[in-house]
Amino acid sequence: MIATKEKLYTFAEYLNYRDSTDNKYELFNGELISMPPASGFHALILRAIFKVLEREIERLQLDWQVMPATVGIRTDKAKSRIPDLMILTAEQCQEIRNMTTAVIEFPPLLVVEIVRPGNADDDYRYKRSEYAVRGIPEYWIIDPIA
């Protein structure tokens, strides 16, 4: 058997990547990392956090938006992450309005990641350092197993 080297993608190639699936991908050091659908438990946690954040933003009358896992963050030259939730200002929401691919290069106010079984290293080590370098002021790790 001959080992083949997997293609490494540039950030521009990642932004334009389309395949025949509905899979979401993160970019990590040029490699496409498939994001499997969340478990039901994960989805329920996500929904609860979304609702709490949205209510609090409304109560405080802030001009912010809670964004679900549909917006990515460029964290390095060949890295892009899709957090479970993030909070953006109204101005930041205006910026993404006309993007053909919603991957931001500015720091959101908050990023929230929910740890999946077998994926804790990503959230606790890699994403934490990537988000810090990006200047994201607040990063929450929700670990339902810990």
Tab-separated table of C-alpha atoms in Angstrom, residues 87 106-112 130-140:
chain	number	residue	atom	x	y	z
A	87	ILE	CA	-21.212	37.096	20.529
A	106	PHE	CA	-11.762	40.273	13.817
A	107	PRO	CA	-12.187	39.110	17.431
A	108	PRO	CA	-15.752	38.515	18.634
A	109	LEU	CA	-16.612	39.607	22.176
A	110	LEU	CA	-17.058	36.033	23.389
A	111	VAL	CA	-16.471	32.521	22.065
A	112	VAL	CA	-18.147	29.458	23.603
A	130	GLU	CA	-5.516	30.249	19.097
A	131	TYR	CA	-8.332	32.420	20.464
A	132	ALA	CA	-5.954	34.180	22.888
A	133	VAL	CA	-3.523	35.036	20.082
A	134	ARG	CA	-6.475	36.354	18.051
A	135	GLY	CA	-7.272	38.804	20.863
A	136	ILE	CA	-10.649	37.334	21.787
A	137	PRO	CA	-11.366	38.856	25.213
A	138	GLU	CA	-13.427	35.999	26.618
A	139	TYR	CA	-13.482	32.245	25.943
A	140	TRP	CA	-15.851	29.882	27.729
